[in-house]
PDB file of C-alpha atoms (C1' of nucleotides) in Angstrom:
ATOM      1  CA  MET A1065       0.000   0.000   0.000  1.00 64.00           C
ATOM      2  CA  VAL A1066       1.338   3.357  -1.014  1.00 70.00           C
ATOM      3  CA  ARG A1067       0.954   5.914   1.735  1.00 78.00           C
ATOM      4  CA  PHE A1068       1.459   9.414   0.435  1.00 90.00           C
ATOM      5  CA  VAL A1069       3.158  12.021   2.601  1.00 89.00           C
ATOM      6  CA  HIS A1070       1.654  15.499   2.417  1.00 95.00           C
ATOM      7  CA  PRO A1071       3.006  18.651   4.051  1.00 97.00           C
ATOM      8  CA  SER A1072       0.821  20.226   6.717  1.00 97.00           C
ATOM      9  CA  LYS A1073      -0.649  23.610   5.870  1.00 97.00           C
ATOM     10  CA  ASP A1074       1.954  25.303   8.057  1.00 97.00           C
ATOM     11  CA  ASP A1075       4.771  23.776   6.054  1.00 96.00           C
ATOM     12  CA  ILE A1076       3.555  25.070   2.707  1.00 97.00           C
ATOM     13  CA  THR A1077       5.903  27.819   1.502  1.00 97.00           C
ATOM     14  CA  LEU A1078       5.563  30.479  -1.147  1.00 98.00           C
ATOM     15  CA  SER A1079       8.764  29.405  -2.862  1.00 97.00           C
ATOM     16  CA  GLY A1080       7.610  25.810  -2.855  1.00 97.00           C
ATOM     17  CA  LEU A1081       4.365  26.778  -4.548  1.00 98.00           C
ATOM     18  CA  LEU A1082       6.074  29.005  -7.112  1.00 98.00           C
ATOM     19  CA  GLU A1083       8.638  26.350  -7.885  1.00 98.00           C
ATOM     20  CA  ALA A1084       5.917  23.785  -8.405  1.00 98.00           C
ATOM     21  CA  LEU A1085       3.907  26.120 -10.623  1.00 98.00           C
ATOM     22  CA  ALA A1086       6.914  27.373 -12.579  1.00 97.00           C
ATOM     23  CA  ASP A1087       6.813  24.281 -14.739  1.00 97.00           C
ATOM     24  CA  PRO A1088       4.287  24.761 -17.564  1.00 95.00           C
ATOM     25  CA  LEU A1089       3.104  21.173 -17.443  1.00 94.00           C
ATOM     26  CA  ARG A1090       2.495  21.232 -13.701  1.00 95.00           C
ATOM     27  CA  LEU A1091       0.650  24.526 -14.034  1.00 96.00           C
ATOM     28  CA  LYS A1092      -1.542  22.969 -16.682  1.00 93.00           C
ATOM     29  CA  ILE A1093      -2.177  19.917 -14.539  1.00 93.00           C
ATOM     30  CA  LEU A1094      -3.245  22.097 -11.635  1.00 95.00           C
ATOM     31  CA  LYS A1095      -5.529  24.156 -13.856  1.00 94.00           C
ATOM     32  CA  THR A1096      -7.114  20.995 -15.188  1.00 92.00           C
ATOM     33  CA  LEU A1097      -7.645  19.623 -11.698  1.00 93.00           C
ATOM     34  CA  ILE A1098      -9.378  22.821 -10.579  1.00 94.00           C
ATOM     35  CA  GLU A1099     -11.540  23.214 -13.651  1.00 91.00           C
ATOM     36  CA  GLN A1100     -12.729  19.635 -13.627  1.00 83.00           C
ATOM     37  CA  LYS A1101     -13.506  19.964  -9.927  1.00 66.00           C
ATOM     38  CA  GLY A1102     -13.160  16.217  -9.700  1.00 61.00           C
ATOM     39  CA  PHE A1103     -10.805  13.624  -8.400  1.00 66.00           C
ATOM     40  CA  LEU A1104      -8.783  12.976 -11.484  1.00 70.00           C
ATOM     41  CA  SER A1105      -6.198  10.274 -11.991  1.00 73.00           C
ATOM     42  CA  CYS A1106      -2.725  11.282 -13.056  1.00 68.00           C
ATOM     43  CA  CYS A1107      -3.283  10.411 -16.701  1.00 67.00           C
ATOM     44  CA  GLN A1108      -6.613  12.194 -16.829  1.00 68.00           C
ATOM     45  CA  SER A1109      -5.269  15.400 -15.379  1.00 64.00           C
ATOM     46  CA  ALA A1110      -2.155  15.459 -17.515  1.00 68.00           C
ATOM     47  CA  PRO A1111      -3.014  16.743 -20.990  1.00 69.00           C
ATOM     48  CA  CYS A1112       0.094  15.251 -22.502  1.00 72.00           C
ATOM     49  CA  PRO A1113       0.171  11.825 -24.112  1.00 69.00           C
ATOM     50  CA  LYS A1114       3.853  11.934 -25.040  1.00 84.00           C
ATOM     51  CA  ILE A1115       5.419  12.353 -21.643  1.00 91.00           C
ATOM     52  CA  ALA A1116       6.917   9.352 -19.885  1.00 93.00           C
ATOM     53  CA  LYS A1117       4.891   8.068 -16.985  1.00 92.00           C
ATOM     54  CA  SER A1118       7.902   8.159 -14.713  1.00 94.00           C
ATOM     55  CA  THR A1119       8.255  11.851 -15.477  1.00 95.00           C
ATOM     56  CA  LEU A1120       4.572  12.391 -14.839  1.00 93.00           C
ATOM     57  CA  SER A1121       4.829  10.545 -11.559  1.00 94.00           C
ATOM     58  CA  ASN A1122       7.638  12.871 -10.589  1.00 96.00           C
ATOM     59  CA  HIS A1123       5.596  15.961 -11.469  1.00 96.00           C
ATOM     60  CA  PHE A1124       2.753  14.762  -9.262  1.00 95.00           C
ATOM     61  CA  ARG A1125       5.207  14.125  -6.446  1.00 96.00           C
ATOM     62  CA  ILE A1126       6.414  17.710  -6.721  1.00 97.00           C
ATOM     63  CA  LEU A1127       2.856  19.056  -6.755  1.00 97.00           C
ATOM     64  CA  ARG A1128       2.058  16.949  -3.716  1.00 97.00           C
ATOM     65  CA  GLU A1129       5.210  17.822  -1.774  1.00 97.00           C
ATOM     66  CA  SER A1130       4.698  21.510  -2.461  1.00 98.00           C
ATOM     67  CA  GLY A1131       1.299  21.210  -0.824  1.00 98.00           C
ATOM     68  CA  LEU A1132      -0.691  22.050  -3.931  1.00 98.00           C
ATOM     69  CA  ILE A1133      -2.528  18.750  -4.229  1.00 96.00           C
ATOM     70  CA  ARG A1134      -3.674  15.897  -2.077  1.00 95.00           C
ATOM     71  CA  MET A1135      -3.340  12.414  -3.505  1.00 94.00           C
ATOM     72  CA  SER A1136      -5.034   9.231  -2.487  1.00 92.00           C
ATOM     73  CA  LYS A1137      -5.032   5.774  -3.921  1.00 91.00           C
ATOM     74  CA  LYS A1138      -8.414   4.668  -5.197  1.00 90.00           C
ATOM     75  CA  GLY A1139      -8.148   1.197  -6.581  1.00 90.00           C
ATOM     76  CA  VAL A1140      -5.508   1.145  -9.233  1.00 89.00           C
ATOM     77  CA  GLU A1141      -5.551   4.890  -9.744  1.00 90.00           C
ATOM     78  CA  ASN A1142      -4.346   7.941  -7.867  1.00 92.00           C
ATOM     79  CA  HIS A1143      -6.929  10.588  -7.278  1.00 91.00           C
ATOM     80  CA  SER A1144      -5.672  14.114  -6.943  1.00 93.00           C
ATOM     81  CA  VAL A1145      -7.482  17.133  -5.591  1.00 93.00           C
ATOM     82  CA  VAL A1146      -6.206  20.677  -5.208  1.00 96.00           C
ATOM     83  CA  ARG A1147      -5.868  21.932  -1.626  1.00 97.00           C
ATOM     84  CA  LEU A1148      -7.693  25.153  -2.471  1.00 97.00           C
ATOM     85  CA  GLU A1149      -9.009  26.135   0.947  1.00 98.00           C
ATOM     86  CA  GLU A1150      -5.736  25.623   2.759  1.00 98.00           C
ATOM     87  CA  ILE A1151      -3.700  27.500   0.176  1.00 98.00           C
ATOM     88  CA  ASN A1152      -6.210  30.334   0.031  1.00 98.00           C
ATOM     89  CA  GLU A1153      -6.097  30.630   3.796  1.00 98.00           C
ATOM     90  CA  LYS A1154      -2.347  30.764   3.914  1.00 98.00           C
ATOM     91  CA  PHE A1155      -1.771  32.775   0.723  1.00 98.00           C
ATOM     92  CA  PRO A1156      -4.992  34.664  -0.054  1.00 98.00           C
ATOM     93  CA  GLY A1157      -5.412  35.558  -3.697  1.00 97.00           C
ATOM     94  CA  LEU A1158      -2.225  33.866  -4.849  1.00 98.00           C
ATOM     95  CA  LEU A1159      -3.603  30.876  -6.725  1.00 98.00           C
ATOM     96  CA  LYS A1160      -6.367  32.891  -8.329  1.00 97.00           C
ATOM     97  CA  ALA A1161      -3.935  35.535  -9.547  1.00 98.00           C
ATOM     98  CA  ILE A1162      -1.644  32.952 -11.093  1.00 98.00           C
ATOM     99  CA  LEU A1163      -4.310  30.727 -12.618  1.00 97.00           C
ATOM    100  CA  LYS A1164      -6.115  33.695 -14.101  1.00 97.00           C
ATOM    101  CA  HIS A1165      -3.220  34.079 -16.510  1.00 97.00           C
ATOM    102  CA  ALA A1166      -2.560  30.428 -17.186  1.00 95.00           C
ATOM    103  CA  ASP A1167      -3.297  29.678 -20.836  1.00 86.00           C
TER     104      ASP A1167
ATOM    105  CA  MET B1023      30.285  48.297 -23.766  1.00 66.00           C
ATOM    106  CA  VAL B1024      27.814  45.782 -22.432  1.00 71.00           C
ATOM    107  CA  ARG B1025      24.505  45.974 -24.238  1.00 77.00           C
ATOM    108  CA  PHE B1026      21.797  44.117 -22.381  1.00 89.00           C
ATOM    109  CA  VAL B1027      19.074  42.302 -24.260  1.00 88.00           C
ATOM    110  CA  HIS B1028      15.585  42.580 -22.784  1.00 95.00           C
ATOM    111  CA  PRO B1029      12.468  40.758 -23.978  1.00 97.00           C
ATOM    112  CA  SER B1030       9.695  42.933 -25.346  1.00 97.00           C
ATOM    113  CA  LYS B1031       6.526  43.079 -23.292  1.00 97.00           C
ATOM    114  CA  ASP B1032       4.836  40.694 -25.720  1.00 97.00           C
ATOM    115  CA  ASP B1033       7.500  38.080 -25.162  1.00 96.00           C
ATOM    116  CA  ILE B1034       7.096  38.000 -21.393  1.00 97.00           C
ATOM    117  CA  THR B1035       5.456  34.724 -20.361  1.00 97.00           C
ATOM    118  CA  LEU B1036       3.756  33.590 -17.192  1.00 98.00           C
ATOM    119  CA  SER B1037       5.990  30.550 -16.892  1.00 97.00           C
ATOM    120  CA  GLY B1038       9.045  32.707 -17.412  1.00 97.00           C
ATOM    121  CA  LEU B1039       7.985  35.004 -14.580  1.00 98.00           C
ATOM    122  CA  LEU B1040       7.120  32.139 -12.245  1.00 98.00           C
ATOM    123  CA  GLU B1041      10.369  30.379 -12.982  1.00 98.00           C
ATOM    124  CA  ALA B1042      12.316  33.547 -12.241  1.00 98.00           C
ATOM    125  CA  LEU B1043      10.406  34.156  -9.019  1.00 98.00           C
ATOM    126  CA  ALA B1044      10.526  30.536  -7.877  1.00 97.00           C
ATOM    127  CA  ASP B1045      14.062  31.042  -6.608  1.00 97.00           C
ATOM    128  CA  PRO B1046      13.943  32.549  -3.091  1.00 95.00           C
ATOM    129  CA  LEU B1047      16.971  34.738  -3.688  1.00 94.00           C
ATOM    130  CA  ARG B1048      15.583  36.188  -6.909  1.00 95.00           C
ATOM    131  CA  LEU B1049      12.247  36.821  -5.223  1.00 96.00           C
ATOM    132  CA  LYS B1050      14.053  38.679  -2.471  1.00 93.00           C
ATOM    133  CA  ILE B1051      16.048  40.705  -4.967  1.00 93.00           C
ATOM    134  CA  LEU B1052      12.876  41.729  -6.764  1.00 95.00           C
ATOM    135  CA  LYS B1053      11.190  42.682  -3.529  1.00 94.00           C
ATOM    136  CA  THR B1054      14.176  44.788  -2.549  1.00 92.00           C
ATOM    137  CA  LEU B1055      14.222  46.524  -5.915  1.00 92.00           C
ATOM    138  CA  ILE B1056      10.535  47.419  -5.626  1.00 93.00           C
ATOM    139  CA  GLU B1057      10.667  48.551  -2.027  1.00 91.00           C
ATOM    140  CA  GLN B1058      13.699  50.757  -2.519  1.00 83.00           C
ATOM    141  CA  LYS B1059      12.038  52.248  -5.578  1.00 66.00           C
ATOM    142  CA  GLY B1060      15.517  53.118  -6.815  1.00 61.00           C
ATOM    143  CA  PHE B1061      17.996  52.018  -9.374  1.00 66.00           C
ATOM    144  CA  LEU B1062      20.022  49.608  -7.348  1.00 70.00           C
ATOM    145  CA  SER B1063      23.244  47.924  -8.348  1.00 73.00           C
ATOM    146  CA  CYS B1064      23.413  44.154  -8.223  1.00 67.00           C
ATOM    147  CA  CYS B1065      25.263  44.027  -4.927  1.00 67.00           C
ATOM    148  CA  GLN B1066      22.936  46.541  -3.309  1.00 68.00           C
ATOM    149  CA  SER B1067      19.810  44.688  -4.290  1.00 65.00           C
ATOM    150  CA  ALA B1068      21.094  41.285  -3.307  1.00 68.00           C
ATOM    151  CA  PRO B1069      20.834  40.858   0.454  1.00 68.00           C
ATOM    152  CA  CYS B1070      23.366  38.057   0.487  1.00 72.00           C
ATOM    153  CA  PRO B1071      27.062  38.610   1.138  1.00 69.00           C
ATOM    154  CA  LYS B1072      28.045  34.962   0.830  1.00 84.00           C
ATOM    155  CA  ILE B1073      26.932  34.237  -2.688  1.00 91.00           C
ATOM    156  CA  ALA B1074      29.491  34.198  -5.504  1.00 92.00           C
ATOM    157  CA  LYS B1075      29.297  37.193  -7.801  1.00 92.00           C
ATOM    158  CA  SER B1076      29.170  34.940 -10.843  1.00 94.00           C
ATOM    159  CA  THR B1077      26.089  33.312  -9.368  1.00 95.00           C
ATOM    160  CA  LEU B1078      24.574  36.689  -8.632  1.00 93.00           C
ATOM    161  CA  SER B1079      25.289  37.805 -12.175  1.00 94.00           C
ATOM    162  CA  ASN B1080      23.465  34.732 -13.413  1.00 95.00           C
ATOM    163  CA  HIS B1081      20.437  35.465 -11.208  1.00 96.00           C
ATOM    164  CA  PHE B1082      20.212  38.979 -12.609  1.00 95.00           C
ATOM    165  CA  ARG B1083      20.448  37.607 -16.128  1.00 96.00           C
ATOM    166  CA  ILE B1084      17.489  35.322 -15.407  1.00 97.00           C
ATOM    167  CA  LEU B1085      15.480  38.186 -13.917  1.00 97.00           C
ATOM    168  CA  ARG B1086      16.290  40.287 -16.965  1.00 96.00           C
ATOM    169  CA  GLU B1087      15.567  37.582 -19.523  1.00 97.00           C
ATOM    170  CA  SER B1088      12.257  36.760 -17.848  1.00 98.00           C
ATOM    171  CA  GLY B1089      11.269  40.389 -18.357  1.00 98.00           C
ATOM    172  CA  LEU B1090      11.046  41.234 -14.682  1.00 97.00           C
ATOM    173  CA  ILE B1091      13.777  43.851 -14.597  1.00 96.00           C
ATOM    174  CA  ARG B1092      15.469  46.281 -16.903  1.00 95.00           C
ATOM    175  CA  MET B1093      19.219  46.704 -16.532  1.00 94.00           C
ATOM    176  CA  SER B1094      21.462  49.475 -17.692  1.00 92.00           C
ATOM    177  CA  LYS B1095      25.104  50.176 -17.170  1.00 91.00           C
ATOM    178  CA  LYS B1096      25.770  53.320 -15.204  1.00 90.00           C
ATOM    179  CA  GLY B1097      29.468  53.819 -14.830  1.00 90.00           C
ATOM    180  CA  VAL B1098      30.935  50.764 -13.263  1.00 89.00           C
ATOM    181  CA  GLU B1099      27.618  49.526 -11.896  1.00 90.00           C
ATOM    182  CA  ASN B1100      24.491  47.947 -13.269  1.00 92.00           C
ATOM    183  CA  HIS B1101      21.301  49.670 -12.371  1.00 91.00           C
ATOM    184  CA  SER B1102      18.210  47.507 -12.237  1.00 93.00           C
ATOM    185  CA  VAL B1103      14.616  48.592 -12.177  1.00 93.00           C
ATOM    186  CA  VAL B1104      11.503  46.428 -12.065  1.00 96.00           C
ATOM    187  CA  ARG B1105       9.285  46.611 -15.171  1.00 97.00           C
ATOM    188  CA  LEU B1106       6.184  47.116 -13.039  1.00 97.00           C
ATOM    189  CA  GLU B1107       3.906  48.856 -15.532  1.00 97.00           C
ATOM    190  CA  GLU B1108       4.520  46.417 -18.346  1.00 98.00           C
ATOM    191  CA  ILE B1109       4.058  43.366 -16.169  1.00 98.00           C
ATOM    192  CA  ASN B1110       0.940  44.796 -14.558  1.00 98.00           C
ATOM    193  CA  GLU B1111      -0.497  45.503 -17.986  1.00 98.00           C
ATOM    194  CA  LYS B1112       0.173  42.018 -19.250  1.00 98.00           C
ATOM    195  CA  PHE B1113      -0.546  40.109 -16.017  1.00 98.00           C
ATOM    196  CA  PRO B1114      -2.758  42.322 -13.843  1.00 98.00           C
ATOM    197  CA  GLY B1115      -2.520  41.565 -10.150  1.00 97.00           C
ATOM    198  CA  LEU B1116       0.101  38.873 -10.510  1.00 98.00           C
ATOM    199  CA  LEU B1117       3.153  40.583  -9.071  1.00 98.00           C
ATOM    200  CA  LYS B1118       1.197  42.151  -6.248  1.00 97.00           C
ATOM    201  CA  ALA B1119      -0.331  38.820  -5.268  1.00 98.00           C
ATOM    202  CA  ILE B1120       3.046  37.123  -5.188  1.00 98.00           C
ATOM    203  CA  LEU B1121       5.003  39.887  -3.479  1.00 97.00           C
ATOM    204  CA  LYS B1122       2.336  40.308  -0.831  1.00 97.00           C
ATOM    205  CA  HIS B1123       3.364  36.932   0.561  1.00 97.00           C
ATOM    206  CA  ALA B1124       7.121  37.261   0.102  1.00 95.00           C
ATOM    207  CA  ASP B1125       8.810  37.303   3.507  1.00 85.00           C
TER     208      ASP B1125
ATOM    209  C1'  DA C 411      49.215  54.889 -16.382  1.00 89.92           C
ATOM    210  C1'  DC C 412      47.663  52.512 -12.224  1.00 89.92           C
ATOM    211  C1'  DG C 413      44.805  50.386  -8.794  1.00 89.92           C
ATOM    212  C1'  DG C 414      40.234  49.510  -7.287  1.00 89.92           C
ATOM    213  C1'  DT C 415      35.436  48.472  -8.148  1.00 89.92           C
ATOM    214  C1'  DA C 416      31.574  46.019 -10.475  1.00 89.92           C
ATOM    215  C1'  DG C 417      30.441  42.980 -13.163  1.00 89.92           C
ATOM    216  C1'  DT C 418      30.833  39.197 -17.179  1.00 89.92           C
ATOM    217  C1'  DT C 419      32.473  35.012 -19.218  1.00 89.92           C
ATOM    218  C1'  DC C 420      34.638  30.566 -19.058  1.00 89.92           C
ATOM    219  C1'  DA C 421      35.427  25.908 -17.489  1.00 89.92           C
ATOM    220  C1'  DA C 422      34.779  22.492 -14.120  1.00 89.92           C
ATOM    221  C1'  DT C 423      31.817  20.344 -10.879  1.00 89.92           C
ATOM    222  C1'  DA C 424      27.400  19.657  -8.353  1.00 89.92           C
ATOM    223  C1'  DA C 425      22.562  19.247  -8.423  1.00 89.92           C
ATOM    224  C1'  DT C 426      18.294  18.275 -10.809  1.00 89.92           C
ATOM    225  C1'  DA C 427      15.140  16.513 -14.579  1.00 89.92           C
ATOM    226  C1'  DT C 428      13.919  13.106 -18.010  1.00 89.92           C
ATOM    227  C1'  DA C 429      12.998   8.732 -19.604  1.00 89.92           C
ATOM    228  C1'  DG C 430      13.280   3.669 -20.279  1.00 89.92           C
ATOM    229  C1'  DA C 431      13.154  -0.660 -17.714  1.00 89.92           C
ATOM    230  C1'  DA C 432      11.911  -3.321 -14.033  1.00 89.92           C
ATOM    231  C1'  DC C 433       8.879  -3.671 -10.269  1.00 89.92           C
ATOM    232  C1'  DT C 434       4.338  -3.356  -7.254  1.00 89.92           C
ATOM    233  C1'  DA C 435      -0.471  -3.249  -6.360  1.00 89.92           C
ATOM    234  C1'  DT C 436      -5.148  -3.626  -7.808  1.00 89.92           C
ATOM    235  C1'  DT C 437      -8.809  -5.094 -10.832  1.00 89.92           C
ATOM    236  C1'  DG C 438     -11.469  -7.995 -13.743  1.00 89.92           C
ATOM    237  C1'  DA C 439     -12.083 -12.011 -16.290  1.00 89.92           C
ATOM    238  C1'  DA C 440     -11.230 -17.059 -17.548  1.00 89.92           C
TER     239       DA C 440
ATOM    240  C1'  DT D1375      -6.971 -18.867  -8.199  1.00 89.92           C
ATOM    241  C1'  DT D1376      -4.415 -17.911 -11.842  1.00 89.92           C
ATOM    242  C1'  DC D1377      -3.706 -14.732 -15.573  1.00 89.92           C
ATOM    243  C1'  DA D1378      -3.380 -10.501 -18.077  1.00 89.92           C
ATOM    244  C1'  DA D1379      -4.116  -5.609 -18.089  1.00 89.92           C
ATOM    245  C1'  DT D1380      -3.933  -1.130 -15.881  1.00 89.92           C
ATOM    246  C1'  DA D1381      -1.836   2.637 -13.216  1.00 89.92           C
ATOM    247  C1'  DG D1382       1.489   3.986 -11.094  1.00 89.92           C
ATOM    248  C1'  DT D1383       6.366   3.817  -8.433  1.00 89.92           C
ATOM    249  C1'  DT D1384      11.242   3.104  -8.090  1.00 89.92           C
ATOM    250  C1'  DC D1385      15.727   2.450 -10.051  1.00 89.92           C
ATOM    251  C1'  DT D1386      19.434   3.631 -13.059  1.00 89.92           C
ATOM    252  C1'  DA D1387      21.594   6.077 -16.609  1.00 89.92           C
ATOM    253  C1'  DT D1388      21.889  10.218 -19.168  1.00 89.92           C
ATOM    254  C1'  DA D1389      20.953  15.070 -20.234  1.00 89.92           C
ATOM    255  C1'  DT D1390      20.190  19.511 -18.645  1.00 89.92           C
ATOM    256  C1'  DT D1391      20.873  23.254 -15.444  1.00 89.92           C
ATOM    257  C1'  DA D1392      23.053  25.733 -11.378  1.00 89.92           C
ATOM    258  C1'  DT D1393      27.005  27.109  -8.744  1.00 89.92           C
ATOM    259  C1'  DT D1394      31.498  28.456  -8.202  1.00 89.92           C
ATOM    260  C1'  DG D1395      36.418  30.147  -8.635  1.00 89.92           C
ATOM    261  C1'  DA D1396      39.424  32.136 -11.889  1.00 89.92           C
ATOM    262  C1'  DA D1397      40.430  34.952 -15.528  1.00 89.92           C
ATOM    263  C1'  DC D1398      38.846  38.740 -18.064  1.00 89.92           C
ATOM    264  C1'  DT D1399      36.595  43.492 -19.376  1.00 89.92           C
ATOM    265  C1'  DA D1400      35.042  48.105 -18.561  1.00 89.92           C
ATOM    266  C1'  DC D1401      34.899  52.231 -16.008  1.00 89.92           C
ATOM    267  C1'  DC D1402      36.248  55.530 -12.502  1.00 89.92           C
ATOM    268  C1'  DG D1403      39.352  58.388  -9.569  1.00 89.92           C
ATOM    269  C1'  DT D1404      43.908  59.752  -8.641  1.00 89.92           C
TER     270       DT D1404
END
DNA sequence: ACGGTAGTTCAATAATATAGAACTATTGAA
DNA sequence: TTCAATAGTTCTATATTATTGAACTACCGT
């Protein structure tokens, strides 16, 4: 059983968030997760068929370790959800301001 | 004579800005530049005595190439100024939202 | 012309990202 | 319950990027 480690809200840092969102693919993944408002699997939320799955797995790890998403194993898939409330509490307006300009 | 190349406003990208700001030192430099509202030299705007000057030079190049700052040679120094108006026109609210939470 | 200051460029090394291959865990069907 | 397929992780090698010291350039004041 894979047990994912997530940072607590207090451990989420601005630099961590910016670093995670600085990659165009990760930004796109996050945008997709928010727009779909669902619990998407990694492949569903990554609009990129060409990328290696090991690379994708790494991108999700970075998103998770930055505190941006919460992942849980549901059957054979990972379901990811954006930690909107927590991030908005700690950094009000930040996500909205960034995502507003994403593609 | 060093002639700096700056991207035009149209060539400034969100990912470029985020990537430049994802580094804590560069974020701090930008914050310092804005707060001082002056034309600071590299050493003045970098609150970090330990870092190698070649590294610092590289950080300023990244800030410049991302479109965040404009550099000009004044005597023996470089003077840097944040391209606030242009960035605010292209990405309204972005810089403010990020800098609000910087240290 | 000379020394000092501020920065750039170069070359080597350190750190990080990517991707293929092998592995694990779960599901669904024979 | 065995088998194959799916969805992802981990490992290992390679490619890219960051950091640094050293050498170099440009400018200023004397």
